[in-house]
Amino acid sequence: MPRFIRLTLWMLAGLLLAAVGAHAQSPADWLAVVPPAQPGIYPVGCSNVEQDFSRIAPGSDATAYWEGRGGSGSGYLTDLLVDPADAFVVDVALPDDGELYGDYRNRVETFGTLVCYPTSAANDHADYPLPTGGVVPRMQRGSQPPVFAADRRQYPVLLFSHGLGGSPLSGEYIDAIALFASHGYVVIAPFHGDARFADVHVDSFGNLLTALAQFSNYTAMQAIRPHALRATLDAVLANADFAARMDVDAIGGFGGSLGGESLLLMRGAQLTVSPGLSSKSIMNDTRLKAAAGYVPYFGQLLLPAFGRDEKGLDDVGMPYLAIAGSADTTAPAVVTALGMARLRGARQFVVLAGVRHGFDVQASPDIFTWSLTWLAAYVQDDPDARAQSARMIAVAGGGDDVLLLDKAQPLPAASAERLSIEYYNASLDHYFMTAEPAEAAMLDAGIIVPGWQRTGFDFKVYAVDAGMGVPACRYFGRPGIGPNTHFFSVLSYECAILQASPLWMSEGIAFRVDALDASSQCPADRVPVIRLYNNGKGGEANHRYLTSHSETAAMLLEGWIIEGPVFCSLP
């Protein structure tokens, strides 16, 4: 077994055990377990996808056309549309790149799209029944305009990318699209029609060999998907009726299986383009702010999706939530973990116990609660959702969901706020944090005080002169006699002890923060900061101050002691 796989398996097992220990050693956060999300407050309306089902070839069905395998094998949604001029249909010109697009380079491919949105009870468009038994709610016919809800001027946007071989109208996808729209999202869902480009599956070793045998087409099918997402977004934004009601500064994504991969590829991830595991970027559409993936496809152990050891994810800074199934052999959790550990931005990696590939109805409360919270936090920049996302470790009821990796990202600091940035010095094996921009710049430069590197963890505080919250004192061990470390506290008695000790010297106030209440809890709109002690490791005391559950658990594995929450940071 390759070394990186052994390390990832160890990480998963270790973090799972440590997470249990970490939660047992620290006071229970009253927002750690959240109630399951309910359907949103909005009725849902959808764009025109009216079809003439009499055109379906003998021996085929509507689902086959939606998925790009109708008729003789390549029939598509557009072959059935009654009024394509009033539906969202786009032509996508593919680049001249044989490595990514194989035989499809320089070709123009057509994609249909379903758009669903928050509407009101005044919308009298009739539901559109589907031959599968499902319905497209309050669907526009002909040139009917959309009827948006009236409580907001604009609504956030959600690119919805279905799994391999699916469609927005197949299976449970239409219900998921409607759920997101009921929560106020304009959901844009292209029909990828994967079978038009490569009719492969990767749910077994035999099918993986088939994919390798058709590697050029298999790669092209994956590379084409982000182009479809970008082009359909452009098309909907070009429609005056929709564009006026869409918040272009709040565009997120949700992907199932291969759709989770497609969203990462849209944001700069490099796709594996050879059996030798070389990788290449397709695009980086920075309009996509954040995304969530359910059983997202990060590849297989022998064929990772993002290059060797998933290194094609190293430069992706988009906030990303991955929800994997512990029993999934198509998108194995161990491979997802390897990729998630490489992402630079905010991230959460949640594993659902016993869940296999495909939509698990019993796990739907977990899937949508995690996803809706994440999207509200990082697409809509809702500060309350940002705090809840940072604090939650599970959804109440349902199956067992375990948070294995997490890193929160605070909202940009206002004028009276600062980011407290954490650094690590490998030669000292010590951590340090600063909220002073000049000091951070000095450490980043590495000249005056070399050896310090950012860890990627930070939290938000008030500036020293903000006049809000309580002050955090900062002390450093007195050179020659004291410990070579810094200590921070908002507790007056701790600051007084250090002030009276000859071993420590004051460096003033580091920042200001909100204090814990009498029961050591933070209010709902704040994030607890946990203090950890290295237990004198290496003969020198050192502390860390973290908001990450998984990083806290990792330090527990290294022998650190959890001292519990010490103050409340801003989301």
Coordinates of C-alpha atoms in Angstrom, one line a residue:
M1 CA 0.0 0.0 0.0
P2 CA 1.5 3.4 -1.0
R3 CA 2.8 5.5 1.9
F4 CA 0.4 8.4 1.4
I5 CA -2.6 6.1 1.6
R6 CA -1.3 4.5 4.8
L7 CA -0.9 8.0 6.2
T8 CA -4.4 9.1 5.2
L9 CA -5.9 6.0 6.7
W10 CA -4.0 6.6 9.9
M11 CA -5.2 10.2 9.9
L12 CA -8.9 9.2 9.5
A13 CA -8.7 6.6 12.3
G14 CA -6.7 8.8 14.6
L15 CA -8.8 11.9 14.1
L16 CA -12.0 9.8 14.7
L17 CA -10.6 8.5 18.0
A18 CA -9.2 11.9 19.0
A19 CA -12.3 13.8 18.2
V20 CA -14.2 11.6 20.7
G21 CA -11.6 12.4 23.3
A22 CA -11.5 16.1 22.5
H23 CA -15.3 16.4 22.9
A24 CA -15.1 14.4 26.2
Q25 CA -12.4 16.7 27.6
S26 CA -13.9 20.1 26.8
P27 CA -17.2 21.6 27.9
A28 CA -20.1 20.8 25.6
D29 CA -20.8 23.6 23.2
W30 CA -24.6 24.2 23.1
L31 CA -24.4 24.8 19.3
A32 CA -22.2 21.7 18.5
V33 CA -25.2 19.6 17.6
V34 CA -27.8 21.4 15.5
P35 CA -31.4 20.5 14.6
P36 CA -32.0 19.2 11.1
A37 CA -32.9 21.8 8.5
Q38 CA -36.5 22.0 7.3
P39 CA -37.8 22.9 3.8
G40 CA -37.4 26.6 3.2
I41 CA -40.1 29.3 3.4
Y42 CA -40.5 29.8 -0.3
P43 CA -42.7 28.1 -2.9
V44 CA -40.6 27.1 -5.9
G45 CA -40.9 28.1 -9.6
C46 CA -38.9 26.7 -12.5
S47 CA -37.9 27.6 -16.0
N48 CA -39.3 26.0 -19.2
V49 CA -38.3 22.4 -19.9
E50 CA -41.6 21.4 -21.6
Q51 CA -41.0 18.3 -23.7
D52 CA -42.8 16.3 -26.4
F53 CA -42.5 12.7 -25.1
S54 CA -44.1 11.3 -28.3
R55 CA -40.6 11.9 -29.9
I56 CA -39.0 9.2 -27.7
A57 CA -37.7 6.4 -29.8
P58 CA -39.1 2.9 -29.4
G59 CA -37.3 1.1 -26.6
S60 CA -36.1 4.3 -24.9
D61 CA -37.5 6.6 -22.3
A62 CA -37.4 10.2 -21.1
T63 CA -34.7 9.6 -18.5
A64 CA -32.4 8.2 -21.2
Y65 CA -32.7 11.5 -23.2
W66 CA -32.2 13.6 -20.0
E67 CA -29.0 11.7 -19.4
G68 CA -27.7 11.9 -23.0
R69 CA -28.3 8.2 -24.0
G70 CA -31.7 8.3 -25.6
G71 CA -32.8 6.8 -28.9
S72 CA -29.8 5.1 -30.7
G73 CA -27.5 6.0 -27.8
S74 CA -26.9 9.8 -27.9
G75 CA -30.4 11.3 -27.8
Y76 CA -30.5 14.3 -25.6
L77 CA -32.9 16.6 -23.8
T78 CA -32.9 19.1 -26.7
D79 CA -34.4 16.4 -29.0
L80 CA -37.5 16.6 -26.8
L81 CA -37.9 20.3 -26.0
V82 CA -41.2 21.7 -27.3
D83 CA -40.0 25.3 -27.3
P84 CA -36.1 25.5 -27.1
A85 CA -36.2 29.2 -27.9
D86 CA -37.9 29.8 -24.5
A87 CA -35.8 27.3 -22.6
F88 CA -32.2 27.7 -21.5
V89 CA -30.1 26.1 -24.2
V90 CA -26.5 27.0 -24.7
D91 CA -23.8 26.1 -27.2
V92 CA -20.3 25.6 -25.7
A93 CA -17.2 25.9 -27.9
L94 CA -14.5 23.6 -26.5
P95 CA -10.8 24.7 -26.7
D96 CA -8.2 23.2 -28.9
D97 CA -6.6 21.0 -26.3
G98 CA -6.4 17.3 -27.2
E99 CA -5.0 16.4 -23.7
L100 CA -8.1 17.6 -22.0
Y101 CA -10.8 17.2 -24.7
G102 CA -9.5 14.5 -27.0
D103 CA -11.7 14.0 -30.0
Y104 CA -14.1 16.7 -28.7
R105 CA -11.5 19.6 -29.0
N106 CA -12.7 22.4 -31.2
R107 CA -16.2 21.1 -31.2
V108 CA -19.4 22.9 -30.2
E109 CA -21.6 21.0 -27.7
T110 CA -25.1 21.9 -26.7
F111 CA -26.5 21.9 -23.1
G112 CA -30.0 22.4 -21.7
T113 CA -30.5 23.8 -18.3
L114 CA -33.2 23.8 -15.6
V115 CA -33.5 26.9 -13.4
C116 CA -35.6 26.9 -10.2
Y117 CA -36.1 29.9 -8.0
P118 CA -37.9 31.2 -4.9
T119 CA -41.4 32.3 -5.9
S120 CA -44.6 33.3 -4.2
A121 CA -48.2 32.0 -3.8
A122 CA -49.1 34.5 -6.5
N123 CA -47.3 32.4 -9.1
D124 CA -50.1 30.5 -10.9
H125 CA -47.9 28.6 -13.3
A126 CA -49.0 24.9 -13.2
D127 CA -46.7 22.1 -12.1
Y128 CA -45.3 20.1 -15.0
P129 CA -45.7 16.3 -14.5
L130 CA -42.9 14.1 -15.6
P131 CA -43.3 10.5 -17.0
T132 CA -41.2 9.3 -14.0
G133 CA -43.8 10.5 -11.6
G134 CA -42.0 13.6 -10.5
V135 CA -43.0 17.2 -11.2
V136 CA -41.3 20.4 -12.2
P137 CA -42.9 22.9 -9.8
R138 CA -44.7 26.0 -11.2
M139 CA -43.0 25.6 -14.5
Q140 CA -43.0 28.4 -17.1
R141 CA -44.5 27.6 -20.5
G142 CA -43.6 29.4 -23.7
S143 CA -42.4 32.9 -23.1
Q144 CA -43.9 33.2 -19.6
P145 CA -41.5 35.2 -17.4
P146 CA -40.4 34.0 -14.0
V147 CA -42.4 35.1 -10.9
F148 CA -40.0 35.8 -8.1
A149 CA -40.8 36.2 -4.5
A150 CA -41.0 39.8 -3.5
D151 CA -39.3 39.9 -0.1
R152 CA -35.8 40.6 -1.5
R153 CA -34.4 42.5 -4.4
Q154 CA -31.9 39.8 -5.3
Y155 CA -31.3 36.1 -4.3
P156 CA -28.1 34.1 -4.1
V157 CA -27.3 31.7 -6.9
L158 CA -26.5 28.0 -6.7
L159 CA -24.9 26.0 -9.5
F160 CA -26.2 22.5 -9.2
S161 CA -24.1 19.7 -10.8
H162 CA -25.5 16.2 -10.8
G163 CA -23.6 13.0 -10.7
L164 CA -22.2 10.9 -13.5
G165 CA -24.9 9.7 -15.9
G166 CA -27.7 11.6 -14.1
S167 CA -29.7 14.7 -14.9
P168 CA -31.6 17.5 -13.0
L169 CA -34.8 15.5 -13.6
S170 CA -33.6 12.1 -12.7
G171 CA -34.0 10.4 -9.3
E172 CA -34.0 12.6 -6.3
Y173 CA -32.2 15.5 -8.0
I174 CA -35.3 17.5 -8.8
D175 CA -36.3 17.3 -5.2
A176 CA -32.9 18.5 -4.0
I177 CA -33.0 21.4 -6.5
A178 CA -36.5 22.4 -5.2
L179 CA -35.3 22.2 -1.6
F180 CA -32.4 24.6 -2.3
A181 CA -34.7 27.0 -4.2
S182 CA -37.2 26.9 -1.2
H183 CA -34.3 28.3 0.9
G184 CA -34.0 31.3 -1.4
Y185 CA -31.4 30.2 -4.0
V186 CA -31.7 30.6 -7.8
V187 CA -30.6 27.1 -8.7
I188 CA -29.0 26.6 -12.1
A189 CA -28.8 23.0 -13.1
P190 CA -27.4 21.9 -16.5
F191 CA -28.1 18.6 -18.1
H192 CA -24.5 17.4 -18.5
G193 CA -25.5 14.5 -20.7
D194 CA -22.3 12.6 -19.8
A195 CA -23.2 9.5 -21.9
R196 CA -22.7 11.6 -25.1
F197 CA -19.0 11.8 -24.4
A198 CA -18.1 8.7 -22.4
D199 CA -20.4 5.9 -21.3
V200 CA -18.4 4.7 -18.3
H201 CA -18.8 4.1 -14.6
V202 CA -16.2 3.8 -11.9
D203 CA -18.0 1.9 -9.2
S204 CA -15.9 -1.2 -9.5
F205 CA -12.4 -2.3 -10.4
G206 CA -13.7 -3.7 -13.7
N207 CA -15.4 -0.4 -14.6
L208 CA -12.2 1.5 -13.6
L209 CA -10.3 -0.6 -16.2
T210 CA -13.0 0.3 -18.7
A211 CA -12.5 4.0 -17.9
L212 CA -8.7 3.6 -18.4
A213 CA -9.4 1.9 -21.8
Q214 CA -11.5 4.9 -22.8
F215 CA -9.2 7.4 -21.0
S216 CA -9.3 10.1 -23.6
N217 CA -13.1 10.2 -23.7
Y218 CA -13.3 9.7 -19.9
T219 CA -11.0 12.7 -19.4
A220 CA -13.0 14.8 -22.0
M221 CA -16.3 14.1 -20.3
Q222 CA -14.9 15.4 -17.0
A223 CA -13.2 18.4 -18.5
I224 CA -16.4 19.5 -20.5
R225 CA -18.6 19.6 -17.3
P226 CA -17.1 22.9 -15.9
H227 CA -17.5 24.5 -19.3
A228 CA -21.2 23.6 -19.2
L229 CA -21.5 25.1 -15.7
R230 CA -19.9 28.3 -16.7
A231 CA -21.8 28.7 -20.0
T232 CA -25.2 28.1 -18.3
L233 CA -24.4 30.6 -15.6
D234 CA -23.5 33.1 -18.3
A235 CA -26.8 32.3 -20.2
V236 CA -29.0 32.8 -17.1
L237 CA -27.2 36.1 -16.3
A238 CA -27.8 37.2 -19.8
N239 CA -31.6 36.8 -19.3
A240 CA -32.9 40.2 -18.1
D241 CA -35.8 38.6 -16.2
F242 CA -33.5 36.4 -14.1
A243 CA -30.4 38.6 -14.0
A244 CA -32.2 41.4 -12.2
R245 CA -33.1 39.1 -9.3
M246 CA -29.7 37.3 -9.0
D247 CA -27.0 38.4 -6.6
V248 CA -23.8 38.0 -8.7
D249 CA -21.7 38.4 -5.6
A250 CA -23.2 35.4 -4.0
I251 CA -22.7 32.4 -6.3
G252 CA -22.2 29.0 -4.8
G253 CA -22.4 25.4 -5.9
F254 CA -23.7 22.0 -4.9
G255 CA -22.5 18.8 -6.6
G256 CA -23.4 15.2 -6.2
S257 CA -20.6 12.7 -6.9
L258 CA -18.9 13.8 -10.2
G259 CA -20.7 17.1 -9.8
G260 CA -18.6 17.7 -6.7
E261 CA -15.5 17.2 -8.8
S262 CA -16.9 19.5 -11.5
L263 CA -17.2 22.5 -9.2
L264 CA -13.6 22.1 -8.0
L265 CA -12.5 21.9 -11.6
M266 CA -14.4 25.1 -12.3
R267 CA -12.4 26.8 -9.5
G268 CA -8.9 25.9 -10.7
A269 CA -8.4 22.3 -9.6
Q270 CA -6.2 20.3 -12.0
L271 CA -7.7 17.2 -13.6
T272 CA -5.8 14.0 -14.1
V273 CA -5.1 13.8 -17.8
S274 CA -2.9 10.6 -18.1
P275 CA -2.6 7.2 -16.6
G276 CA 0.7 8.4 -15.3
L277 CA -1.3 10.9 -13.2
S278 CA -0.1 14.1 -14.7
S279 CA -2.7 16.9 -14.2
K280 CA -3.9 20.1 -15.9
S281 CA -6.1 23.0 -15.0
I282 CA -9.2 23.7 -17.1
M283 CA -10.3 27.1 -15.8
N284 CA -10.7 29.2 -12.6
D285 CA -14.0 31.0 -12.5
T286 CA -13.7 33.1 -9.4
R287 CA -17.4 34.0 -9.5
L288 CA -17.9 30.7 -7.7
K289 CA -17.4 31.6 -4.0
A290 CA -17.9 28.3 -2.2
A291 CA -19.3 24.8 -2.8
A292 CA -20.6 21.7 -1.2
G293 CA -20.2 18.2 -2.5
Y294 CA -22.2 15.1 -1.5
V295 CA -20.2 11.9 -2.0
P296 CA -17.9 14.1 -4.2
Y297 CA -15.8 12.2 -6.6
F298 CA -12.1 12.7 -5.8
G299 CA -11.1 9.5 -7.8
Q300 CA -10.0 6.1 -6.8
L301 CA -6.8 5.0 -5.0
L302 CA -5.3 3.9 -8.3
L303 CA -6.7 6.8 -10.3
P304 CA -7.1 10.0 -8.2
A305 CA -9.1 12.7 -9.9
F306 CA -6.7 15.6 -9.3
G307 CA -3.3 14.2 -10.2
R308 CA -0.8 12.2 -8.2
D309 CA -1.6 12.3 -4.5
E310 CA -4.4 14.9 -5.4
K311 CA -1.7 17.6 -5.8
G312 CA -3.9 19.3 -8.4
L313 CA -5.9 20.7 -5.4
D314 CA -3.0 22.5 -3.8
D315 CA -3.8 25.9 -5.3
V316 CA -7.6 25.8 -4.7
G317 CA -8.6 28.4 -2.1
M318 CA -12.4 28.1 -2.6
P319 CA -14.3 27.1 0.7
Y320 CA -15.5 23.5 0.2
L321 CA -17.6 21.1 2.2
A322 CA -17.3 17.4 1.4
I323 CA -19.8 14.9 2.7
A324 CA -18.6 11.3 2.2
G325 CA -20.1 7.9 3.0
S326 CA -18.0 5.5 5.0
A327 CA -19.2 2.5 2.9
D328 CA -18.8 4.3 -0.4
T329 CA -16.5 2.3 -2.8
T330 CA -17.1 4.6 -5.8
A331 CA -15.9 7.8 -4.1
P332 CA -13.9 6.3 -1.2
A333 CA -13.8 8.5 1.9
V334 CA -10.0 7.8 2.2
V335 CA -9.4 9.4 -1.2
T336 CA -11.6 12.3 -0.4
A337 CA -9.7 12.9 2.9
L338 CA -6.4 13.1 1.0
G339 CA -7.8 15.7 -1.3
M340 CA -9.6 17.7 1.4
A341 CA -6.4 18.0 3.4
R342 CA -4.8 19.8 0.4
L343 CA -7.3 22.5 0.1
R344 CA -6.0 25.9 1.2
G345 CA -9.3 27.6 2.1
A346 CA -12.1 27.0 4.6
R347 CA -13.1 23.4 4.6
Q348 CA -15.2 20.7 6.3
F349 CA -15.0 17.0 5.7
V350 CA -18.0 15.0 7.1
V351 CA -18.3 11.2 6.9
L352 CA -21.8 9.6 7.2
A353 CA -21.5 6.2 8.8
G354 CA -22.7 3.2 6.6
V355 CA -23.6 5.4 3.6
R356 CA -22.8 4.0 0.2
H357 CA -22.6 5.9 -3.1
G358 CA -25.8 7.5 -4.4
F359 CA -28.4 9.5 -2.5
D360 CA -29.3 8.1 0.9
V361 CA -32.8 9.2 1.8
Q362 CA -32.3 8.5 5.5
A363 CA -29.2 10.7 5.5
S364 CA -30.9 13.6 3.8
P365 CA -31.4 15.6 7.0
D366 CA -27.6 15.4 7.6
I367 CA -26.8 16.2 3.9
F368 CA -28.9 19.2 3.6
T369 CA -28.3 20.7 7.1
W370 CA -24.6 20.6 6.6
S371 CA -24.9 22.0 3.1
L372 CA -27.3 24.7 3.8
T373 CA -25.3 25.9 6.8
W374 CA -22.1 25.9 4.8
L375 CA -23.6 27.8 1.8
A376 CA -25.3 30.4 4.0
A377 CA -21.9 30.9 5.8
Y378 CA -19.6 31.1 2.7
V379 CA -21.8 32.1 -0.2
Q380 CA -24.2 34.5 1.5
D381 CA -21.6 35.6 4.2
D382 CA -24.2 35.3 6.9
P383 CA -22.3 35.9 10.1
D384 CA -24.6 33.8 12.2
A385 CA -24.3 30.9 9.8
R386 CA -20.5 31.4 9.7
A387 CA -20.5 31.0 13.5
Q388 CA -22.8 28.0 13.4
S389 CA -20.7 26.3 10.7
A390 CA -17.5 26.8 12.8
R391 CA -19.1 25.3 15.9
M392 CA -21.2 22.4 14.6
I393 CA -19.9 18.8 14.8
A394 CA -23.1 16.9 14.1
V395 CA -26.8 17.1 13.1
A396 CA -29.3 15.9 15.7
G397 CA -31.2 12.6 14.9
G398 CA -30.8 10.6 11.7
G399 CA -27.6 8.6 11.1
D400 CA -24.2 9.1 12.5
D401 CA -22.3 12.0 11.0
V402 CA -18.7 12.6 12.0
L403 CA -16.7 15.8 11.3
L404 CA -13.2 14.7 10.5
L405 CA -11.6 17.8 9.1
D406 CA -12.5 21.5 9.5
K407 CA -11.0 24.9 9.1
A408 CA -13.2 28.0 9.5
Q409 CA -12.5 31.2 7.7
P410 CA -13.7 34.5 9.4
L411 CA -15.4 37.2 7.4
P412 CA -13.2 40.1 6.3
A413 CA -12.1 42.3 9.2
A414 CA -13.9 45.6 9.5
S415 CA -12.0 48.8 10.6
A416 CA -12.3 48.0 14.3
E417 CA -11.4 44.4 13.8
R418 CA -8.3 42.3 13.3
L419 CA -7.3 38.8 12.3
S420 CA -5.3 36.9 14.8
I421 CA -3.0 34.9 12.6
E422 CA -1.2 31.7 13.8
Y423 CA 2.4 30.9 13.0
Y424 CA 4.6 27.8 13.6
N425 CA 8.4 27.6 14.0
A426 CA 9.6 24.1 13.1
S427 CA 13.0 24.5 14.8
L428 CA 11.4 25.5 18.1
D429 CA 8.3 23.3 17.6
H430 CA 6.3 26.3 18.9
Y431 CA 3.2 28.2 17.9
F432 CA 2.5 31.9 18.1
M433 CA -0.2 34.3 17.1
T434 CA -0.5 38.0 16.4
A435 CA -3.3 40.4 15.5
E436 CA -0.9 43.2 14.6
P437 CA -0.6 43.6 10.8
A438 CA 3.0 45.1 11.1
E439 CA 4.2 42.1 13.2
A440 CA 2.5 39.7 10.8
A441 CA 4.3 41.3 7.9
M442 CA 7.6 41.1 9.7
L443 CA 7.1 37.4 10.4
D444 CA 6.0 36.8 6.8
A445 CA 9.2 38.5 5.5
G446 CA 11.3 36.1 7.7
I447 CA 14.3 38.4 7.9
I448 CA 14.3 40.1 11.3
V449 CA 12.8 37.0 13.0
P450 CA 13.2 34.0 10.6
G451 CA 11.7 30.6 10.8
W452 CA 8.0 31.4 11.3
Q453 CA 5.4 30.2 8.8
R454 CA 1.6 30.7 8.8
T455 CA -0.3 27.6 9.7
G456 CA -3.5 28.6 7.9
F457 CA -5.5 29.0 11.1
D458 CA -6.8 32.3 12.3
F459 CA -9.7 33.9 14.1
K460 CA -11.2 37.4 14.3
V461 CA -10.9 39.8 17.2
Y462 CA -11.4 43.5 18.0
A463 CA -8.5 45.9 17.6
V464 CA -6.8 47.1 20.8
D465 CA -8.3 50.5 20.6
A466 CA -11.8 49.3 19.5
G467 CA -13.4 49.9 22.9
M468 CA -15.3 46.6 22.7
G469 CA -15.0 43.3 24.4
V470 CA -12.4 42.6 27.1
P471 CA -8.6 43.0 26.7
A472 CA -6.3 40.0 26.1
C473 CA -3.0 40.4 27.9
R474 CA 0.2 39.2 26.2
Y475 CA 3.2 38.0 28.1
F476 CA 6.6 36.6 27.0
G477 CA 9.1 34.6 29.1
R478 CA 11.8 36.9 30.4
P479 CA 15.0 36.2 28.4
G480 CA 17.5 34.1 30.3
I481 CA 15.2 32.9 33.1
G482 CA 11.7 32.6 31.7
P483 CA 10.2 30.2 29.1
N484 CA 10.8 31.0 25.4
T485 CA 7.1 31.4 24.6
H486 CA 4.2 33.7 24.6
F487 CA 1.0 33.5 26.7
F488 CA -2.4 35.2 26.1
S489 CA -5.3 35.5 28.4
V490 CA -8.5 37.5 29.0
L491 CA -8.7 36.3 32.6
S492 CA -7.6 39.1 35.0
Y493 CA -6.3 36.6 37.6
E494 CA -4.1 34.8 35.1
C495 CA -2.7 38.2 33.9
A496 CA -2.1 39.2 37.5
I497 CA -0.2 36.0 38.2
L498 CA 2.1 36.5 35.2
Q499 CA 2.6 40.2 36.1
A500 CA 3.8 39.3 39.6
S501 CA 6.2 36.6 38.3
P502 CA 9.8 37.4 37.6
L503 CA 9.8 34.8 34.9
W504 CA 7.4 36.8 32.7
M505 CA 7.3 40.3 31.2
S506 CA 4.3 42.1 29.8
E507 CA 4.0 43.0 26.1
G508 CA 0.8 44.9 26.6
I509 CA -2.6 44.2 25.2
A510 CA -2.7 41.8 22.2
F511 CA -6.3 42.4 21.2
R512 CA -9.8 42.6 22.6
V513 CA -12.4 39.8 22.4
D514 CA -15.8 38.9 23.8
A515 CA -15.6 36.9 27.1
L516 CA -17.3 33.6 27.9
D517 CA -20.4 33.6 30.0
A518 CA -20.7 32.1 33.5
S519 CA -21.1 28.6 32.0
S520 CA -18.1 28.9 29.7
Q521 CA -20.2 29.4 26.6
C522 CA -20.2 31.8 23.7
P523 CA -23.4 33.5 22.3
A524 CA -24.8 32.1 19.1
D525 CA -23.1 34.7 16.9
R526 CA -19.6 34.0 18.3
V527 CA -17.0 31.2 17.9
P528 CA -15.3 29.6 20.9
V529 CA -11.5 29.7 20.9
I530 CA -10.0 26.6 22.6
R531 CA -6.7 26.9 24.4
L532 CA -4.3 23.9 24.3
Y533 CA -1.1 23.3 26.3
N534 CA 1.9 21.2 25.0
N535 CA 2.4 19.7 28.5
G536 CA 6.0 20.9 28.5
K537 CA 6.9 19.0 25.3
G538 CA 10.6 19.5 24.5
G539 CA 11.2 21.1 27.8
E540 CA 9.4 24.4 26.9
A541 CA 5.8 25.4 27.5
N542 CA 3.7 26.5 24.5
H543 CA 0.1 27.1 23.9
R544 CA -2.2 27.1 20.9
Y545 CA -5.5 28.9 20.4
L546 CA -7.8 27.2 18.0
T547 CA -11.4 27.2 16.6
S548 CA -10.9 24.0 14.6
H549 CA -12.3 20.8 16.0
S550 CA -10.1 18.5 13.9
E551 CA -6.9 20.5 14.6
T552 CA -7.7 20.3 18.3
A553 CA -8.1 16.5 18.0
A554 CA -4.8 16.2 16.1
M555 CA -3.0 18.0 18.9
L556 CA -4.6 15.7 21.4
L557 CA -3.0 12.8 19.4
E558 CA 0.4 14.6 19.8
G559 CA 0.1 14.6 23.6
W560 CA -1.2 18.2 24.1
I561 CA -3.7 19.0 26.8
I562 CA -7.0 20.7 26.1
E563 CA -7.6 23.5 28.5
G564 CA -11.0 24.4 27.1
P565 CA -12.6 27.5 25.7
V566 CA -11.0 30.8 26.9
F567 CA -12.8 33.5 24.9
C568 CA -15.2 34.1 22.0
S569 CA -14.0 35.2 18.5
L570 CA -16.0 37.1 15.8
P571 CA -17.3 35.0 12.9

